[in-house]
Coordinates of C-alpha atoms and ligand atoms in Angstrom, one line a residue:
M1 CA -24.5 -77.8 30.0
E2 CA -22.6 -78.2 27.0
T3 CA -20.2 -75.4 26.4
S4 CA -16.8 -74.9 24.1
V5 CA -13.4 -74.1 25.3
Q6 CA -13.7 -70.4 25.6
V7 CA -10.7 -69.0 23.9
A8 CA -9.2 -65.6 24.1
V9 CA -6.1 -64.2 22.0
R10 CA -3.6 -61.6 23.2
V11 CA -1.1 -59.6 21.5
R12 CA 1.6 -57.9 23.2
P13 CA 2.8 -54.6 22.3
K14 CA 6.2 -54.7 20.6
N15 CA 9.6 -54.3 22.7
S16 CA 12.2 -51.9 21.9
R17 CA 14.4 -54.0 19.6
E18 CA 11.5 -55.1 17.4
T19 CA 10.1 -51.6 17.1
M20 CA 13.4 -50.6 15.6
L21 CA 13.9 -53.6 13.5
Y22 CA 10.5 -55.3 12.5
E23 CA 7.0 -54.4 11.0
N24 CA 3.5 -54.9 12.8
V25 CA 1.8 -57.7 11.1
I26 CA -1.1 -58.2 13.5
T27 CA -4.5 -56.5 13.4
C28 CA -7.1 -57.0 15.9
E29 CA -10.8 -56.1 15.0
N30 CA -13.5 -56.6 17.3
D31 CA -13.1 -60.2 18.2
S32 CA -10.7 -61.3 15.1
V33 CA -7.3 -61.1 14.6
K34 CA -5.6 -61.0 11.2
I35 CA -2.1 -61.5 10.5
I36 CA -0.7 -60.2 6.9
D37 CA 3.0 -61.0 6.1
S38 CA 3.9 -60.8 2.5
E39 CA 2.4 -64.0 1.1
K40 CA 1.0 -65.2 4.6
F41 CA -2.5 -64.4 5.5
I42 CA -4.8 -65.7 8.2
E43 CA -7.9 -64.4 9.9
K44 CA -9.5 -65.9 12.8
S45 CA -12.2 -64.7 15.5
F46 CA -12.4 -65.7 18.9
H47 CA -14.6 -65.2 22.0
K48 CA -12.1 -62.4 23.2
V49 CA -9.3 -60.5 21.4
F50 CA -6.7 -58.6 23.5
G51 CA -4.9 -55.8 21.6
P52 CA -1.3 -54.4 22.7
E53 CA -2.9 -51.8 24.8
S54 CA -5.1 -54.1 27.0
S55 CA -4.6 -54.1 30.7
Q56 CA -4.1 -57.1 33.0
E57 CA -7.6 -56.4 34.8
E58 CA -9.4 -56.5 31.3
V59 CA -7.8 -60.2 30.8
Y60 CA -8.8 -61.1 34.2
N61 CA -12.5 -60.2 33.5
F62 CA -12.4 -62.7 30.8
I63 CA -11.8 -65.6 33.1
A64 CA -13.5 -64.2 36.4
P65 CA -16.7 -66.1 36.0
L66 CA -14.8 -69.2 36.5
V67 CA -13.8 -68.3 40.0
D68 CA -17.5 -66.7 40.4
S69 CA -18.7 -70.5 40.1
C70 CA -15.8 -72.1 41.8
D71 CA -17.6 -73.2 45.1
K72 CA -20.1 -75.1 43.0
G73 CA -17.8 -78.1 42.7
I74 CA -17.0 -77.4 39.1
S75 CA -13.5 -77.9 38.2
S76 CA -11.7 -75.3 35.6
A77 CA -8.4 -74.8 34.0
I78 CA -6.7 -71.7 32.1
L79 CA -3.9 -72.4 29.8
A80 CA -1.5 -69.6 28.6
Y81 CA -0.1 -71.2 25.1
G82 CA 2.2 -69.1 22.6
Q83 CA 5.4 -68.8 21.2
T84 CA 8.5 -67.9 23.5
G85 CA 8.6 -64.3 24.7
S86 CA 4.9 -63.8 23.5
G87 CA 3.6 -62.9 27.0
K88 CA 2.3 -66.1 28.6
T89 CA 4.2 -65.4 32.0
H90 CA 3.4 -62.1 32.0
T91 CA -0.5 -62.7 31.4
M92 CA -0.3 -65.4 34.4
F93 CA 1.9 -63.9 37.0
G94 CA 2.6 -60.2 35.9
Q95 CA 4.7 -58.4 38.1
P96 CA 3.7 -56.3 41.4
Q97 CA 1.5 -53.3 40.3
V98 CA 0.1 -55.2 37.2
Y99 CA -0.2 -58.6 38.5
G100 CA -1.5 -61.4 36.3
I101 CA -4.4 -63.9 36.4
I102 CA -3.0 -66.1 39.4
P103 CA -2.2 -63.5 41.8
R104 CA -5.8 -61.8 40.8
I105 CA -7.4 -65.3 41.5
F106 CA -6.6 -65.6 45.2
S107 CA -7.9 -62.0 46.1
H108 CA -11.3 -62.6 44.0
L109 CA -11.6 -66.3 45.5
F110 CA -11.8 -65.5 49.2
Q111 CA -14.7 -62.8 48.2
V112 CA -16.4 -65.7 46.8
I113 CA -16.4 -68.6 49.3
S114 CA -17.4 -68.8 52.7
S115 CA -15.6 -70.2 56.0
D116 CA -17.2 -73.8 54.8
Y117 CA -14.4 -74.1 52.1
T118 CA -10.9 -75.3 52.4
V119 CA -8.6 -73.9 49.7
L120 CA -5.3 -75.8 49.0
F121 CA -2.8 -74.7 46.6
S122 CA 0.1 -76.8 45.1
M123 CA 2.7 -75.8 42.3
I124 CA 4.6 -77.8 40.1
Q125 CA 6.7 -77.6 36.9
V126 CA 7.3 -80.2 34.3
Y127 CA 11.3 -79.7 33.2
T128 CA 12.7 -82.1 30.8
E129 CA 9.7 -84.8 31.0
Q130 CA 10.2 -85.0 35.1
I131 CA 7.9 -83.5 37.5
Y132 CA 9.0 -81.2 40.3
D133 CA 7.5 -79.6 43.4
M134 CA 8.0 -75.9 43.2
L135 CA 7.3 -75.4 46.3
Q136 CA 9.6 -77.6 48.1
D137 CA 12.1 -78.8 45.5
S138 CA 14.2 -75.7 44.5
K139 CA 17.1 -77.9 43.2
L140 CA 15.2 -80.1 41.0
V141 CA 16.8 -83.4 42.8
S142 CA 13.2 -85.2 43.7
P143 CA 11.2 -85.8 40.8
L144 CA 7.6 -87.0 41.5
T145 CA 5.3 -89.4 39.9
I146 CA 1.7 -89.4 38.5
R147 CA -1.1 -91.6 39.9
Q148 CA -4.5 -92.1 39.0
D149 CA -7.4 -92.5 42.0
P150 CA -11.1 -93.4 41.2
I151 CA -12.2 -90.6 43.9
F152 CA -9.6 -88.0 43.4
G153 CA -8.8 -88.7 39.7
I154 CA -4.9 -87.8 38.5
Y155 CA -2.8 -86.6 41.5
I156 CA 0.8 -86.8 42.5
P157 CA 1.9 -88.4 45.4
N158 CA 4.2 -86.6 47.8
L159 CA 3.3 -83.3 46.2
T160 CA 3.0 -80.6 49.4
E161 CA -0.6 -78.7 49.5
Y162 CA -0.6 -75.8 51.4
V163 CA -3.7 -74.6 53.3
V164 CA -4.3 -71.0 52.1
Q165 CA -6.2 -68.9 54.6
S166 CA -6.0 -65.7 52.7
P167 CA -4.8 -64.1 49.9
E168 CA -1.5 -63.0 51.1
D169 CA -0.8 -66.5 51.9
G170 CA -1.7 -67.3 48.1
L171 CA 0.3 -64.6 47.0
S172 CA 3.7 -65.6 49.1
L173 CA 3.6 -69.2 48.0
I174 CA 3.1 -68.1 44.3
L175 CA 6.0 -65.7 45.0
K176 CA 8.2 -68.5 46.6
G177 CA 7.3 -71.0 43.8
E178 CA 8.3 -68.5 40.9
T179 CA 11.7 -68.0 42.4
N180 CA 12.0 -71.8 41.8
R181 CA 11.1 -72.0 38.3
V182 CA 13.8 -72.8 35.7
I183 CA 14.4 -69.8 33.5
R184 CA 17.0 -68.9 30.9
S185 CA 17.9 -66.0 28.8
T186 CA 17.3 -66.8 25.2
K187 CA 17.4 -64.9 21.9
L188 CA 13.7 -63.7 22.5
S189 CA 13.3 -63.2 26.0
S190 CA 15.9 -62.5 28.8
T191 CA 14.0 -64.5 31.4
S192 CA 12.4 -67.4 29.1
S193 CA 10.6 -70.0 31.0
R194 CA 12.2 -73.6 30.5
S195 CA 9.6 -75.5 32.3
H196 CA 6.0 -75.8 31.9
M197 CA 3.9 -74.7 35.3
I198 CA 0.7 -75.9 36.8
C199 CA -0.5 -74.1 39.8
Q200 CA -3.2 -76.1 41.3
I201 CA -5.9 -74.5 43.7
T202 CA -8.3 -77.1 45.2
I203 CA -11.6 -75.7 46.8
E204 CA -13.2 -78.4 49.0
S205 CA -16.4 -77.9 51.2
T206 CA -16.5 -78.8 54.5
R207 CA -20.3 -78.6 55.1
P208 CA -22.3 -81.1 53.4
N209 CA -25.1 -80.3 51.0
E210 CA -28.7 -81.5 51.4
K211 CA -27.6 -84.5 49.7
G212 CA -25.1 -85.5 52.1
N213 CA -22.3 -84.5 49.7
L214 CA -19.0 -82.6 49.9
S215 CA -17.9 -80.4 46.9
R216 CA -14.5 -80.5 45.5
S217 CA -13.1 -78.3 42.5
K218 CA -10.1 -78.2 41.2
M219 CA -8.5 -75.3 39.1
Q220 CA -5.3 -76.0 37.2
L221 CA -3.5 -72.4 35.9
C222 CA -1.1 -73.3 33.6
D223 CA 1.9 -71.1 32.2
L224 CA 3.5 -73.1 29.2
A225 CA 6.9 -73.0 28.4
G226 CA 7.2 -71.4 24.8
S227 CA 7.8 -73.1 21.6
E228 CA 11.2 -72.3 20.1
R229 CA 13.0 -72.8 16.9
I230 CA 15.9 -75.3 17.5
E231 CA 18.8 -74.3 15.5
K232 CA 21.5 -76.1 14.0
N233 CA 24.0 -74.1 15.9
Q234 CA 22.4 -74.6 19.0
I235 CA 25.2 -76.6 20.4
N236 CA 24.4 -76.7 24.2
N237 CA 23.4 -80.1 24.9
E238 CA 21.6 -78.7 28.0
T239 CA 19.5 -75.9 26.1
M240 CA 19.0 -78.3 23.2
K241 CA 17.4 -80.9 25.6
E242 CA 15.3 -78.4 27.1
A243 CA 14.1 -77.3 24.0
I244 CA 13.4 -80.7 22.5
N245 CA 11.3 -81.7 25.5
I246 CA 9.4 -78.2 25.7
N247 CA 8.4 -78.6 21.7
K248 CA 7.6 -82.6 22.2
A249 CA 5.0 -81.7 25.0
L250 CA 3.6 -78.9 23.2
C251 CA 3.6 -81.2 20.0
T252 CA 1.5 -83.6 22.1
L253 CA -0.7 -80.7 23.5
G254 CA -1.5 -80.3 19.9
S255 CA -2.3 -83.8 18.9
V256 CA -4.6 -84.2 21.8
I257 CA -6.5 -80.7 20.8
Y258 CA -6.7 -82.0 17.4
A259 CA -7.9 -85.4 18.5
L260 CA -10.5 -83.7 20.7
K261 CA -11.6 -81.5 18.0
R262 CA -12.4 -84.3 15.8
K263 CA -14.7 -86.1 18.4
N264 CA -14.9 -89.4 17.0
M265 CA -11.3 -90.2 17.6
K266 CA -11.3 -93.1 19.8
Y267 CA -7.4 -92.6 21.0
V268 CA -6.4 -89.5 22.6
P269 CA -2.7 -89.4 23.2
Y270 CA -3.0 -87.9 26.8
R271 CA -0.1 -90.3 28.2
D272 CA 2.4 -89.2 25.7
S273 CA 3.8 -86.5 27.8
K274 CA 3.4 -85.8 31.4
L275 CA 1.9 -82.3 30.6
T276 CA -1.0 -83.4 28.9
Y277 CA -1.5 -86.5 31.4
L278 CA -1.4 -83.7 34.1
L279 CA -4.1 -82.1 32.3
K280 CA -5.9 -85.0 30.9
E281 CA -8.9 -84.2 33.3
S282 CA -9.1 -80.4 32.2
L283 CA -8.9 -81.3 28.5
E284 CA -11.2 -84.3 28.3
G285 CA -14.5 -82.4 28.9
N286 CA -15.4 -82.5 32.5
T287 CA -14.4 -79.0 33.4
R288 CA -14.6 -75.5 32.0
L289 CA -11.6 -74.9 30.0
Y290 CA -10.1 -71.4 29.1
L291 CA -7.4 -70.8 26.6
I292 CA -5.5 -67.8 26.4
A293 CA -3.2 -67.4 23.3
T294 CA -0.4 -64.9 23.2
L295 CA 1.1 -63.4 20.2
S296 CA 3.8 -61.3 19.6
P297 CA 3.0 -58.5 16.8
S298 CA 6.4 -58.4 14.9
S299 CA 7.0 -60.1 11.4
I300 CA 9.9 -61.9 12.8
Q301 CA 7.5 -64.3 14.6
S302 CA 4.8 -64.3 11.9
S303 CA 5.2 -67.9 11.3
E304 CA 4.9 -69.1 14.8
S305 CA 1.7 -66.6 15.5
I306 CA -0.2 -68.2 12.5
S307 CA 0.2 -71.7 14.2
T308 CA -0.7 -70.3 17.6
L309 CA -4.0 -68.9 15.7
R310 CA -4.6 -72.2 14.2
F311 CA -3.8 -74.0 17.4
A312 CA -6.4 -71.7 19.5
S313 CA -9.0 -72.1 16.8
A314 CA -9.0 -76.4 16.9
A315 CA -9.1 -75.5 20.3
K316 CA -12.2 -73.5 20.1
E317 CA -14.0 -76.5 18.5
I318 CA -13.7 -78.7 21.5
S319 CA -16.8 -79.1 23.2
L320 CA -17.4 -79.4 27.2
N321 CA -19.7 -80.5 29.4
A322 CA -18.6 -79.4 32.7
K323 CA -19.8 -81.6 35.8
V324 CA -20.4 -81.2 39.4
N325 CA -17.9 -83.0 41.4
E326 CA -19.4 -84.2 44.8
I327 CA -18.2 -86.9 47.1
S328 CA -20.4 -88.4 49.6
V329 CA -19.2 -88.1 53.0
A330 CA -20.1 -92.0 53.6
D331 CA -17.8 -92.8 51.1
N332 CA -15.4 -95.6 52.1
K333 CA -12.9 -94.8 49.8
L334 CA -12.7 -90.9 50.7
I335 CA -12.2 -91.9 54.3
Q336 CA -9.4 -94.1 53.5
R337 CA -7.8 -91.6 51.5
L338 CA -7.9 -89.2 54.3
Q339 CA -6.9 -91.6 57.0
K340 CA -3.8 -92.3 54.7
E341 CA -3.1 -88.5 54.5
I342 CA -3.5 -88.1 58.2
K343 CA -1.0 -90.9 58.6
Y344 CA 1.2 -89.4 56.2
L345 CA 1.4 -86.1 58.0
K346 CA 1.9 -88.1 61.2
D347 CA 4.9 -89.5 59.6
C348 CA 6.3 -86.4 58.3
M349 CA 6.0 -84.8 61.8
R350 CA 7.7 -88.1 63.1
V351 CA 10.5 -87.3 60.6
N352 CA 11.0 -83.9 62.0
K353 CA 12.0 -85.6 65.1
N354 CA 8.0 -84.2 66.6
T355 CA 7.6 -80.9 67.8
E356 CA 8.0 -81.6 71.5
N357 CA 11.4 -82.4 70.7
L358 CA 12.0 -79.2 68.7
H359 CA 10.3 -77.2 71.5
Q360 CA 12.7 -78.9 73.9
K361 CA 15.5 -78.2 71.5
L362 CA 14.5 -74.5 71.0
W363 CA 14.6 -73.8 74.9
E364 CA 18.1 -75.3 75.4
L365 CA 19.0 -73.1 72.9
Q366 CA 17.2 -70.0 74.2
Q367 CA 18.9 -70.9 77.7
E368 CA 22.3 -71.1 76.1
N369 CA 21.7 -67.9 74.5
D370 CA 20.7 -66.4 77.9
R371 CA 24.0 -67.7 79.3
L372 CA 26.2 -66.4 76.6
K373 CA 24.4 -63.0 76.9
E374 CA 25.1 -63.0 80.4
G375 CA 28.9 -64.1 79.9
M376 CA 29.1 -61.3 77.0
G377 CA 28.4 -59.2 80.3
D378 CA 32.2 -59.1 81.2
F379 CA 33.0 -59.1 77.6
D380 CA 31.0 -56.3 76.6
M381 CA 32.1 -54.9 73.5
G382 CA 31.4 -51.5 74.2
K383 CA 33.4 -51.4 77.2
I384 CA 36.5 -53.2 75.4
L385 CA 36.6 -50.5 73.0
E386 CA 36.2 -48.0 75.3
E387 CA 39.2 -49.5 77.2
N388 CA 41.1 -50.1 74.0
N389 CA 40.7 -46.4 73.3
K390 CA 41.8 -45.3 76.6
M391 CA 45.0 -47.5 76.5
K392 CA 45.7 -46.2 72.8
I393 CA 45.5 -42.7 74.4
Q394 CA 47.7 -43.5 77.0
L395 CA 50.3 -45.2 74.5
K396 CA 50.0 -42.2 72.4
K397 CA 50.7 -40.1 75.3
I398 CA 53.8 -42.1 76.1
M399 CA 54.8 -42.2 72.2
E400 CA 54.6 -38.3 72.4
M401 CA 56.6 -37.9 75.3
T402 CA 59.3 -40.3 73.5
G403 CA 59.1 -38.8 70.2
N404 CA 58.5 -42.0 68.7
N405 CA 56.0 -43.1 65.8
F406 CA 54.4 -46.2 66.7
D407 CA 51.7 -47.8 64.5
F408 CA 49.2 -49.5 67.0
G409 CA 47.4 -51.6 64.2
E410 CA 49.9 -54.1 64.0
I411 CA 52.4 -54.3 67.0
D412 CA 55.5 -56.1 66.5
R413 CA 57.0 -57.6 69.3
D414 CA 60.6 -56.6 68.5
E415 CA 59.3 -53.2 68.1
L416 CA 57.5 -52.9 71.2
D417 CA 60.4 -54.3 73.0
K418 CA 62.4 -51.7 71.5
F419 CA 60.1 -49.1 72.3
C420 CA 59.8 -50.2 76.1
D421 CA 63.7 -50.0 76.3
R422 CA 63.5 -46.5 75.1
F423 CA 60.5 -45.8 77.1
Q424 CA 62.1 -46.9 80.1
S425 CA 65.5 -44.9 79.7
A426 CA 63.7 -41.7 78.6
Q427 CA 62.0 -42.2 82.0
T428 CA 65.2 -42.6 83.9
N429 CA 66.8 -39.5 81.8
R430 CA 63.7 -37.2 82.3
N431 CA 63.1 -38.4 85.7
S432 CA 59.7 -37.9 85.1
T433 CA 56.6 -39.4 87.5
P434 CA 56.4 -43.1 86.9
L435 CA 53.3 -44.0 85.3
A436 CA 50.6 -46.1 86.9
S437 CA 51.5 -49.9 87.4
S438 CA 48.5 -50.7 84.5
D439 CA 50.3 -48.5 81.8
L440 CA 53.7 -49.6 82.3
N441 CA 53.7 -52.8 80.3
S442 CA 52.5 -52.3 76.7
K443 CA 53.0 -55.8 75.9
Q444 CA 50.8 -56.9 78.5
I445 CA 48.4 -54.4 77.6
E446 CA 48.3 -55.5 74.0
V447 CA 48.3 -59.1 74.9
R448 CA 45.3 -58.3 77.1
I449 CA 43.4 -56.6 74.5
R450 CA 44.0 -59.5 72.0
S451 CA 43.1 -61.9 74.2
K452 CA 39.8 -60.1 75.3
N453 CA 39.2 -59.6 71.5
N454 CA 39.7 -63.2 70.4
S455 CA 37.5 -64.1 73.2
V456 CA 34.8 -61.9 72.4
E457 CA 35.3 -62.8 68.7
R458 CA 34.7 -66.4 69.7
R459 CA 31.9 -65.9 71.5
V460 CA 30.2 -63.5 69.2
T461 CA 30.8 -66.4 66.5
N462 CA 29.3 -68.9 68.7
F463 CA 26.4 -66.5 69.2
H464 CA 26.0 -66.0 65.4
R465 CA 25.8 -69.6 65.0
T466 CA 23.3 -70.4 67.7
F467 CA 21.3 -67.7 66.6
E468 CA 21.4 -69.3 62.8
Q469 CA 20.3 -72.6 64.2
Q470 CA 17.6 -71.1 66.0
E471 CA 16.4 -69.4 62.8
K472 CA 16.6 -72.7 61.2
D473 CA 14.9 -74.6 64.1
R474 CA 12.2 -71.6 64.2
E475 CA 11.5 -72.2 60.3
M476 CA 11.0 -75.9 60.9
I477 CA 8.6 -75.4 63.8
D478 CA 6.8 -72.7 61.4
R479 CA 6.4 -75.6 58.7
I480 CA 5.5 -78.4 61.5
S481 CA 2.6 -75.7 62.9
L482 CA 1.5 -75.3 59.2
N483 CA 1.4 -79.0 58.9
Q484 CA -0.5 -79.1 62.2
K485 CA -2.9 -76.7 61.1
R486 CA -3.6 -78.7 58.0
L487 CA -3.8 -82.2 59.9
R488 CA -6.2 -80.2 62.4
K489 CA -8.4 -79.2 59.8
I490 CA -8.1 -82.6 58.2
E491 CA -8.7 -84.2 61.5
Q492 CA -11.9 -82.1 62.0
I493 CA -13.2 -83.0 58.8
E494 CA -12.6 -86.6 59.4
Q495 CA -14.3 -86.3 62.6
F496 CA -17.1 -84.4 60.9
R497 CA -17.1 -87.1 58.2
E498 CA -17.2 -90.2 60.6
L499 CA -19.7 -88.4 62.7
R500 CA -21.8 -88.5 59.6
V501 CA -20.8 -92.0 58.7
K502 CA -21.9 -93.0 62.0
E503 CA -25.2 -91.5 62.0
A504 CA -25.7 -93.2 58.2
V505 CA -24.9 -96.4 59.8
E506 CA -27.2 -95.9 62.7
K507 CA -30.2 -94.3 60.5
Y508 CA -29.4 -97.6 58.2
E509 CA -30.0 -99.8 61.4
Q510 CA -32.8 -98.2 62.8
S511 CA -34.7 -98.5 59.2
K512 CA -33.3 -102.4 58.7
Q513 CA -34.9 -102.8 62.3
L514 CA -38.4 -101.3 61.5
E515 CA -38.2 -103.8 58.4
M516 CA -37.5 -106.6 60.6
D517 CA -40.3 -105.9 62.7
V518 CA -42.7 -105.1 59.9
L519 CA -41.5 -108.3 58.4
K520 CA -41.9 -110.3 61.6
K521 CA -45.6 -109.1 62.2
T522 CA -46.5 -109.8 58.4
E523 CA -45.4 -113.4 58.9
A524 CA -47.1 -113.7 62.1
A525 CA -50.4 -112.4 60.4
K526 CA -49.6 -114.6 57.5
E527 CA -49.3 -117.7 59.9
K528 CA -52.1 -116.6 61.8
Q529 CA -54.1 -116.4 58.7
F530 CA -53.0 -119.5 57.6
S531 CA -53.7 -121.4 60.4
E532 CA -57.2 -120.5 60.6
M533 CA -57.6 -121.4 57.1
N534 CA -56.3 -124.7 58.0
I535 CA -58.5 -125.1 61.0
K536 CA -61.7 -124.2 58.6
K537 CA -60.4 -126.4 56.0
L538 CA -60.2 -129.3 58.5
R539 CA -63.6 -128.7 60.1
E540 CA -65.0 -128.8 56.4
I541 CA -63.1 -131.9 55.8
E542 CA -64.6 -133.1 58.9
N543 CA -67.9 -132.3 58.0
A544 CA -67.6 -134.0 54.6
R545 CA -66.2 -137.0 56.0
K546 CA -69.4 -137.3 59.0
V547 CA -71.6 -136.7 55.9
M548 CA -70.1 -139.2 54.1
E549 CA -70.3 -141.6 56.8
K550 CA -74.0 -140.8 57.4
A551 CA -74.5 -141.5 53.6
E552 CA -72.5 -144.7 53.9
M553 CA -74.8 -146.0 56.7
E554 CA -78.0 -144.9 55.0
K555 CA -76.4 -146.7 51.9
E556 CA -75.5 -149.8 54.3
R557 CA -79.3 -149.9 55.6
A558 CA -80.9 -149.4 51.9
L559 CA -78.9 -152.3 50.9
Q560 CA -80.0 -154.3 54.1
D561 CA -83.6 -153.3 53.4
L562 CA -83.2 -154.3 49.6
M563 CA -81.9 -157.8 50.7
R564 CA -85.0 -158.2 52.8
I565 CA -87.2 -157.0 50.2
R566 CA -85.4 -159.9 47.7
Q567 CA -85.8 -162.1 50.3
R568 CA -89.3 -161.7 50.6
K569 CA -90.1 -161.7 47.2
Q570 CA -88.0 -165.0 46.9
D571 CA -89.9 -166.8 49.2
R572 CA -93.2 -165.4 47.7
S573 CA -92.4 -166.7 44.0
P574 CA -89.7 -169.5 43.9
L575 CA -90.0 -169.6 39.9
V576 CA -88.5 -166.5 39.1
S577 CA -85.1 -167.2 37.5
A578 CA -81.8 -166.1 38.5
A579 CA -81.3 -164.6 35.0
T580 CA -84.6 -162.6 35.5
Q581 CA -83.4 -161.5 38.5
Q582 CA -80.4 -160.3 37.3
I583 CA -82.7 -158.1 34.7
F584 CA -85.0 -156.7 37.0
L585 CA -82.6 -156.3 40.2
P586 CA -80.7 -152.9 40.3
K587 CA -77.1 -153.6 40.3
I588 CA -75.7 -153.1 43.7
N589 CA -71.9 -152.0 44.2
Ligands
ATP601 N1 1.0 -57.4 27.5 C1 2.3 -57.0 27.9 N2 2.2 -55.7 28.1 C2 3.8 -55.6 28.5 N3 4.5 -56.4 28.6 C3 4.6 -57.6 28.0 C4 3.2 -58.1 28.0 N4 3.5 -59.3 27.7 C5 4.8 -59.6 27.5 N5 5.5 -58.5 28.0 C6 6.8 -58.5 28.1 O1 7.6 -59.3 27.2 C7 8.5 -60.3 27.6 C8 8.4 -61.6 27.4 O2 7.0 -61.9 28.1 P1 7.0 -63.2 28.9 O3 8.3 -63.6 29.7 O4 5.9 -63.3 29.5 O5 6.8 -64.2 27.7 P2 6.8 -65.9 27.8 O6 5.4 -66.0 26.9 O7 6.3 -66.4 29.0 O8 8.1 -66.5 27.3 P3 8.6 -67.7 27.6 O9 7.9 -69.1 26.7 O10 9.9 -67.7 27.0 O11 8.5 -67.8 28.9 C9 8.6 -59.7 29.3 O12 9.7 -59.0 29.6 C10 7.1 -59.2 29.5 O13 7.1 -58.2 30.6
MG602 MG1 7.2 -67.7 30.6

């Protein structure tokens, strides 16, 4: 069914600075938007217009039909386009309490699909014309490449795709990915996105339909980086490079949209930027495409708002013909691709030194931990502190007795010696009761406390290190178990598909055998018919030959009779001339 790109415009509320300094130049009426600013004027209508007071829910309802039909194998895409600071990220992601489109999609999606579907999620950002995995590469160190596959279309090798089993899984992945997005504070927004972000949700059926095919649809959810005026005094190289790349990609997107709008254009410059190449399948017409153009209401951005409206209006004229994506379970290429994927996952597991090793390591660490804990029994911090306190109290008593002030925190060896000497003499002078042997030598007490403290500290540090190591290993194991889950799922699908292929091959062979049997029978029947006909013909020939022989014999006999008659005639009239004989006698051949 032919449709056009569905376009909505969303005007955000003014922020406090704009309220103080700038006029409002935008008016929304039903589904049309008007910008009037001194000599500038534009009015355009769209499928939907959301004013500054519109809620996230209302905006979500506009794109909700895409999710309603996501299990039918029809791919879709949502693009948020607009000037920097106009509200794209707010619309696509939002914040807790006011979540935007992407988090809402997950809760809606799991109400629509049954357990016969697998949901995969990946998140990428295009930063300065390089593609990065947002769920893996927080430091932007491993740029990825784009490839094209006859079955799976455009894809990114080595991009991690996570299996999402609940809305919560989806939300936690989105939040994780968002923390890796390149953002910067600009004049218009303190958290301006400096990369184009694409979230991809793939919905695959695991149960073939009546035609034996599996449906597969992809949702591309794109929060673009906002265009920005590059100013002469923008001397920071990095921000300048970012802005140039953002504007270049948006410019290519504009060229693609205008080329598609003109319909008869032979060349559409998809490959001129990574962004448009990644969005190629969504833009070229086989998907359902929604565009949300965001606007700032204030006069300071009226020129940019006008160009956004022109872009959105051009997009509205692009016609689409969304197709159902189905893959035959018996498709060799699909099986090859899945086998490749399984091999890749298995390799990953091997790189991670395989799970068994990790389990072994974790077990060893746990054992070590237990041993340390047992050892800690002797050096129980509580006990030591208690002992420390007791000693301090005893020392204090001694100090009171000797009348000396002594700071226990930093014990100076000389000071302590002096103190002990004084204490000894005081003891002798006062002739008081001697203290218990354990209390006698303060140096020994201090050394003992210190050595115990040090030993405990060492053990506590070791314990922490071991604990941290265990945490890391546990994270690794979590990742591996996630990989295993995915692998299991893929293996299940593969087994299922193999089974179907086997069945299909068996059926094919059976029908071939049947055909051969029929052919053989037909040939045998034909041969029989042929030989019967031949026998009949031979018989006919034989009969004809017999008839001819008979005729020949009769002819021979007739000739002989004739000869005899001639002979008799000649005998009776010898005057008949040879010439006369020639005339009257019939010619015998
Ligand atoms: N509809 C809205 N309601 C309330 N606040 C909004 C709305 N739209 C945007 N904002 C606020 O405006 C600010 C800028 O919005 P946002 O970051 O979404 O802009 P952006 O278009 O993504 O900009 P950039 O292209 O620079 O990334 C944010 O603080 C955001 O919370
Ligand atoms: Mg943004």
